[in-house]
């Protein structure tokens, strides 16, 4: 099939998209990408996580290159809700971006306030809930670690985001992933974003004294983790839209996530390496689907299930 | 041809020449579009390892020289130090091999409107971006004085070229093998007095930049400091290269060396706090609110 015949339009629940390639939260600003691509051409633009108050982020070092990956610990540096709503959101709206706003908080009350104010802002197409955050009342525990806590967050966010604005729950892979996914869907999440990111650490050899950076590992190194997570969640809940994120740098990487059950994908680390990568992935995806003889994205979603794949 | 769009480009470039100097490697890369947009102080971020590379971050290099057009199209030149696998890979590229180039990136040196006296101080290969700067300053009628330094003769860069680029040149080495014995920062205060410097342009390590900014301030001169071109994304996406800088409003913010820099006003950078998030920075987490 010719790539030109492939229909890339797709939907994540009620969120209609021109193509299934979004940016991943935290790996893309708006203005930073503008010299290299039209943000309006992306399937969707997912913002860096916004917190209620401005956040200066973590002290350095924040970033280290590891084999096929990037280890990072930026501490969610962001301008805060007010700074985002007045500075970044209008710019994105003006550029025609399909903006998905990622929100992050330490308490249910903060999630609720973010949900209400972001959800009611013009130009917001969906809200992505970052659950990879420490719950202030449960030291050392992250909301996304636990089905009950994750469900509580999604319940307050879904309650305060207007109907018609989809709410996506972002989860990282862990042994209990499917249970957490069930819980957030039951609590009202319209879709689940599955990230392959894992904890990691690396030792700096250039520093005078050996120093360890402990943080989050992203990039091609974790792509298979994302495929696994998408596969599991789609198998358990075939009717729930899933977005896959982790190590996508080629069209085939994106197709792999679609076949495993994702309705859309996000590009993160690849955009750090090459800001033109997200739109290159779109074009490569078109060619890959054509080669597979799949005329639409919908045809590919979950197509690898039921084909006798061994666990 | 349409007029060049402002801002950086990503281009599939080509290695034109790799020349080894004493301690460094001088790379010339064909990179159409980069030369046309270049201003002194901006940098390029080169991908390393080729298309199947497992290296996900770029290497940043201040631009040493550009040629807007020639037999091969626009070229850009940088000075690299092959001290890690990525840079060693670049240094080992044969002429004609592909190089993925992003640039020119970052905020360039601010140029004076009046023909003032300028001291350009550089350390090791950090001297490289000072040469195109010297040319622009001379075009504006500025008196250009250069002070170049390194630990030893092998690590010096550009001392011969400096004699053509500047009215006066001073060289300082820690081991005294060339020029004055000592660091550039030991020599700088006297030089500022002797040249009646109005502006100090500095490029080198953080401690050197700190000392240069302090010397400029004591002398009553402006300073423009270029921090090392960061490795990372080069575009501002990864937030890996932040440092605390005081804004016009007196507020300290964590800003990116690749986007808001690499050139900063020397009196704006909180040099003692580089590598940390000062507690009074905008959005700093107060101890009681820490997760």
Tab-separated table of N, CA and C in Angstrom, chain A residues 26-29 32-36 54-70 74 77-80 83 133-134 136 219-220 249 269 271-276, chain B residues 5-10 47-48 51-59 84 100 102 105 231-233 235-240 242 254-256 275-277 281-285 289-291:
chain	number	residue	atom	x	y	z
A	26	UNK	N	7.803	16.936	29.516
A	26	UNK	CA	9.117	17.160	30.111
A	26	UNK	C	10.236	17.122	29.097
A	27	UNK	N	9.969	16.610	27.908
A	27	UNK	CA	11.016	16.566	26.890
A	27	UNK	C	10.741	17.568	25.791
A	28	UNK	N	9.793	18.432	25.980
A	28	UNK	CA	9.523	19.399	24.935
A	28	UNK	C	8.902	20.641	25.518
A	29	UNK	N	9.473	21.762	25.153
A	29	UNK	CA	8.839	23.021	25.452
A	29	UNK	C	8.041	23.349	24.217
A	32	UNK	N	10.837	26.159	22.246
A	32	UNK	CA	12.119	25.529	21.925
A	32	UNK	C	12.033	24.756	20.611
A	33	UNK	N	10.863	24.158	20.357
A	33	UNK	CA	10.707	23.354	19.145
A	33	UNK	C	10.403	24.203	17.923
A	34	UNK	N	9.894	25.413	18.153
A	34	UNK	CA	9.368	26.229	17.062
A	34	UNK	C	10.333	26.469	15.899
A	35	UNK	N	11.646	26.643	16.141
A	35	UNK	CA	12.513	26.840	14.981
A	35	UNK	C	12.589	25.618	14.068
A	36	UNK	N	12.226	24.455	14.594
A	36	UNK	CA	12.468	23.212	13.864
A	36	UNK	C	11.207	22.567	13.307
A	54	UNK	N	5.586	28.008	41.052
A	54	UNK	CA	6.780	27.873	40.212
A	54	UNK	C	7.768	26.919	40.875
A	55	UNK	N	8.527	26.207	40.058
A	55	UNK	CA	9.486	25.260	40.613
A	55	UNK	C	10.834	25.446	39.925
A	56	UNK	N	11.868	25.709	40.732
A	56	UNK	CA	13.212	25.955	40.186
A	56	UNK	C	13.906	24.665	39.797
A	57	UNK	N	13.373	23.537	40.220
A	57	UNK	CA	13.956	22.256	39.846
A	57	UNK	C	15.094	21.837	40.743
A	58	UNK	N	15.780	20.785	40.333
A	58	UNK	CA	16.826	20.180	41.147
A	58	UNK	C	18.168	20.849	40.902
A	59	UNK	N	19.053	20.753	41.902
A	59	UNK	CA	20.433	21.207	41.734
A	59	UNK	C	21.140	20.245	40.787
A	60	UNK	N	22.216	20.723	40.155
A	60	UNK	CA	22.930	19.889	39.207
A	60	UNK	C	23.763	18.827	39.887
A	61	UNK	N	24.296	17.868	39.171
A	61	UNK	CA	24.022	17.611	37.754
A	61	UNK	C	22.640	16.989	37.551
A	62	UNK	N	22.032	17.318	36.440
A	62	UNK	CA	20.673	16.871	36.188
A	62	UNK	C	20.563	15.811	35.107
A	63	UNK	N	21.636	15.630	34.356
A	63	UNK	CA	21.503	14.829	33.147
A	63	UNK	C	22.766	14.021	32.940
A	64	UNK	N	22.608	12.773	32.530
A	64	UNK	CA	23.789	12.013	32.164
A	64	UNK	C	23.410	11.057	31.045
A	65	UNK	N	24.341	10.942	30.123
A	65	UNK	CA	24.130	10.020	29.015
A	65	UNK	C	24.505	8.620	29.473
A	66	UNK	N	23.635	7.645	29.205
A	66	UNK	CA	23.933	6.248	29.508
A	66	UNK	C	23.716	5.464	28.213
A	67	UNK	N	24.143	4.210	28.149
A	67	UNK	CA	23.979	3.492	26.870
A	67	UNK	C	22.527	3.508	26.388
A	68	UNK	N	22.298	4.057	25.219
A	68	UNK	CA	20.966	4.172	24.607
A	68	UNK	C	19.955	4.857	25.507
A	69	UNK	N	20.417	5.710	26.379
A	69	UNK	CA	19.458	6.364	27.257
A	69	UNK	C	19.975	7.667	27.817
A	70	UNK	N	19.076	8.345	28.506
A	70	UNK	CA	19.433	9.563	29.219
A	70	UNK	C	18.886	9.430	30.632
A	74	UNK	N	15.497	16.425	36.742
A	74	UNK	CA	15.365	17.875	36.609
A	74	UNK	C	14.515	18.464	37.719
A	77	UNK	N	11.348	21.366	36.868
A	77	UNK	CA	11.443	22.830	36.729
A	77	UNK	C	10.336	23.316	35.807
A	78	UNK	N	9.541	24.275	36.295
A	78	UNK	CA	8.447	24.830	35.482
A	78	UNK	C	8.002	26.159	36.069
A	79	UNK	N	7.327	26.985	35.254
A	79	UNK	CA	6.983	28.338	35.712
A	79	UNK	C	5.784	28.408	36.657
A	80	UNK	N	5.214	27.254	37.023
A	80	UNK	CA	4.039	27.273	37.879
A	80	UNK	C	2.778	27.527	37.073
A	83	UNK	N	2.239	31.157	35.687
A	83	UNK	CA	3.214	31.427	34.631
A	83	UNK	C	2.886	30.655	33.360
A	133	UNK	N	4.739	11.147	41.292
A	133	UNK	CA	5.060	12.185	42.264
A	133	UNK	C	4.915	11.644	43.670
A	134	UNK	N	5.778	12.101	44.551
A	134	UNK	CA	5.701	11.678	45.943
A	134	UNK	C	4.490	12.325	46.606
A	136	UNK	N	2.786	13.932	49.539
A	136	UNK	CA	3.381	14.632	50.680
A	136	UNK	C	3.025	13.962	51.994
A	219	UNK	N	14.614	6.847	27.085
A	219	UNK	CA	15.311	6.645	25.823
A	219	UNK	C	15.151	5.233	25.293
A	220	UNK	N	15.803	4.959	24.147
A	220	UNK	CA	15.661	3.655	23.502
A	220	UNK	C	15.908	2.478	24.450
A	249	UNK	N	12.101	6.399	18.598
A	249	UNK	CA	12.911	7.288	17.764
A	249	UNK	C	12.736	7.022	16.274
A	269	UNK	N	12.895	11.441	24.510
A	269	UNK	CA	14.349	11.529	24.406
A	269	UNK	C	14.816	11.777	22.971
A	271	UNK	N	13.490	13.593	20.829
A	271	UNK	CA	13.365	15.028	20.537
A	271	UNK	C	14.485	15.826	21.195
A	272	UNK	N	15.035	15.294	22.294
A	272	UNK	CA	16.194	15.957	22.905
A	272	UNK	C	17.388	15.852	21.968
A	273	UNK	N	17.496	14.715	21.329
A	273	UNK	CA	18.624	14.498	20.424
A	273	UNK	C	18.430	15.258	19.123
A	274	UNK	N	17.189	15.267	18.644
A	274	UNK	CA	16.900	15.895	17.354
A	274	UNK	C	15.496	16.495	17.412
A	275	UNK	N	15.416	17.829	17.477
A	275	UNK	CA	14.099	18.456	17.632
A	275	UNK	C	13.157	18.210	16.449
A	276	UNK	N	13.691	17.741	15.334
A	276	UNK	CA	12.821	17.446	14.199
A	276	UNK	C	12.278	16.015	14.276
B	5	UNK	N	15.780	32.053	7.579
B	5	UNK	CA	14.907	32.204	8.733
B	5	UNK	C	15.787	32.463	9.944
B	6	UNK	N	15.365	33.288	10.862
B	6	UNK	CA	16.193	33.433	12.058
B	6	UNK	C	16.156	32.138	12.867
B	7	UNK	N	17.092	32.004	13.783
B	7	UNK	CA	17.076	30.831	14.637
B	7	UNK	C	17.877	29.694	14.044
B	8	UNK	N	18.076	28.673	14.875
B	8	UNK	CA	18.952	27.577	14.480
B	8	UNK	C	18.311	26.645	13.452
B	9	UNK	N	19.154	25.816	12.841
B	9	UNK	CA	18.677	24.786	11.922
B	9	UNK	C	19.328	23.458	12.300
B	10	UNK	N	18.699	22.366	11.878
B	10	UNK	CA	19.354	21.059	11.979
B	10	UNK	C	19.690	20.626	10.561
B	47	UNK	N	25.814	15.691	16.834
B	47	UNK	CA	25.469	14.331	17.244
B	47	UNK	C	26.713	13.465	17.102
B	48	UNK	N	26.823	12.452	17.948
B	48	UNK	CA	28.002	11.587	17.885
B	48	UNK	C	27.587	10.124	17.722
B	51	UNK	N	24.047	7.204	12.852
B	51	UNK	CA	22.595	7.000	12.970
B	51	UNK	C	22.215	5.856	13.907
B	52	UNK	N	23.067	4.864	14.085
B	52	UNK	CA	22.724	3.747	14.969
B	52	UNK	C	23.331	3.933	16.358
B	53	UNK	N	23.746	5.160	16.651
B	53	UNK	CA	24.464	5.424	17.888
B	53	UNK	C	23.628	5.150	19.122
B	54	UNK	N	24.299	4.711	20.183
B	54	UNK	CA	23.617	4.582	21.467
B	54	UNK	C	23.830	5.836	22.324
B	55	UNK	N	24.388	6.882	21.719
B	55	UNK	CA	24.634	8.136	22.447
B	55	UNK	C	23.473	9.096	22.155
B	56	UNK	N	22.714	9.442	23.172
B	56	UNK	CA	21.470	10.193	22.971
B	56	UNK	C	21.622	11.697	23.149
B	57	UNK	N	22.790	12.158	23.596
B	57	UNK	CA	22.956	13.602	23.795
B	57	UNK	C	23.993	14.141	22.816
B	58	UNK	N	23.855	15.404	22.500
B	58	UNK	CA	24.801	16.046	21.580
B	58	UNK	C	25.983	16.630	22.341
B	59	UNK	N	27.030	16.947	21.596
B	59	UNK	CA	28.187	17.604	22.180
B	59	UNK	C	28.186	19.056	21.714
B	84	UNK	N	36.585	12.151	25.596
B	84	UNK	CA	35.554	11.162	25.943
B	84	UNK	C	35.118	10.507	24.629
B	100	UNK	N	25.848	15.244	11.845
B	100	UNK	CA	24.534	15.823	12.141
B	100	UNK	C	24.759	17.089	12.985
B	102	UNK	N	23.444	20.853	14.643
B	102	UNK	CA	22.356	21.699	15.115
B	102	UNK	C	22.982	23.047	15.483
B	105	UNK	N	23.360	27.961	17.989
B	105	UNK	CA	22.507	27.949	19.168
B	105	UNK	C	22.952	28.997	20.181
B	231	UNK	N	26.824	20.145	26.793
B	231	UNK	CA	26.427	18.914	26.119
B	231	UNK	C	24.991	18.646	26.536
B	232	UNK	N	24.183	18.120	25.644
B	232	UNK	CA	22.786	17.852	25.974
B	232	UNK	C	21.965	17.969	24.726
B	233	UNK	N	20.847	18.722	24.804
B	233	UNK	CA	20.003	18.862	23.614
B	233	UNK	C	20.410	20.076	22.797
B	235	UNK	N	18.909	22.778	22.651
B	235	UNK	CA	17.739	23.570	22.257
B	235	UNK	C	16.945	24.120	23.438
B	236	UNK	N	17.264	23.680	24.649
B	236	UNK	CA	16.517	24.145	25.811
B	236	UNK	C	15.481	23.157	26.298
B	237	UNK	N	15.349	22.038	25.621
B	237	UNK	CA	14.314	21.073	25.993
B	237	UNK	C	14.662	20.287	27.247
B	238	UNK	N	15.930	19.958	27.425
B	238	UNK	CA	16.273	18.969	28.452
B	238	UNK	C	16.482	19.587	29.826
B	239	UNK	N	16.630	20.890	29.918
B	239	UNK	CA	16.797	21.582	31.194
B	239	UNK	C	17.986	21.045	31.995
B	240	UNK	N	19.000	20.559	31.281
B	240	UNK	CA	20.138	19.962	31.964
B	240	UNK	C	21.246	20.936	32.315
B	242	UNK	N	21.215	24.249	33.566
B	242	UNK	CA	20.786	25.483	34.215
B	242	UNK	C	21.823	26.018	35.202
B	254	UNK	N	16.685	30.019	37.595
B	254	UNK	CA	17.517	28.962	37.039
B	254	UNK	C	17.327	29.016	35.527
B	255	UNK	N	18.343	29.465	34.825
B	255	UNK	CA	18.218	29.626	33.372
B	255	UNK	C	19.185	28.690	32.653
B	256	UNK	N	18.872	28.420	31.402
B	256	UNK	CA	19.624	27.430	30.636
B	256	UNK	C	20.815	28.064	29.919
B	275	UNK	N	25.721	25.223	40.065
B	275	UNK	CA	25.625	23.816	40.484
B	275	UNK	C	24.611	23.600	41.593
B	276	UNK	N	24.075	24.708	42.114
B	276	UNK	CA	23.067	24.591	43.166
B	276	UNK	C	21.818	25.364	42.740
B	277	UNK	N	20.753	25.197	43.508
B	277	UNK	CA	19.581	26.057	43.373
B	277	UNK	C	19.538	26.916	44.635
B	281	UNK	N	16.102	31.549	45.024
B	281	UNK	CA	15.786	31.533	43.582
B	281	UNK	C	14.285	31.402	43.383
B	282	UNK	N	13.831	31.941	42.257
B	282	UNK	CA	12.412	31.872	41.917
B	282	UNK	C	11.986	30.409	41.811
B	283	UNK	N	11.030	29.993	42.654
B	283	UNK	CA	10.544	28.620	42.590
B	283	UNK	C	11.372	27.616	43.356
B	284	UNK	N	12.380	28.109	44.140
B	284	UNK	CA	13.169	27.168	44.935
B	284	UNK	C	12.272	26.528	45.985
B	285	UNK	N	12.493	25.247	46.211
B	285	UNK	CA	11.683	24.541	47.198
B	285	UNK	C	12.177	24.909	48.582
B	289	UNK	N	8.635	22.610	52.532
B	289	UNK	CA	7.750	22.136	51.470
B	289	UNK	C	8.365	20.986	50.672
B	290	UNK	N	9.634	20.659	50.984
B	290	UNK	CA	10.310	19.622	50.195
B	290	UNK	C	9.580	18.288	50.332
B	291	UNK	N	9.506	17.547	49.235
B	291	UNK	CA	8.789	16.285	49.292
B	291	UNK	C	9.537	15.240	50.116
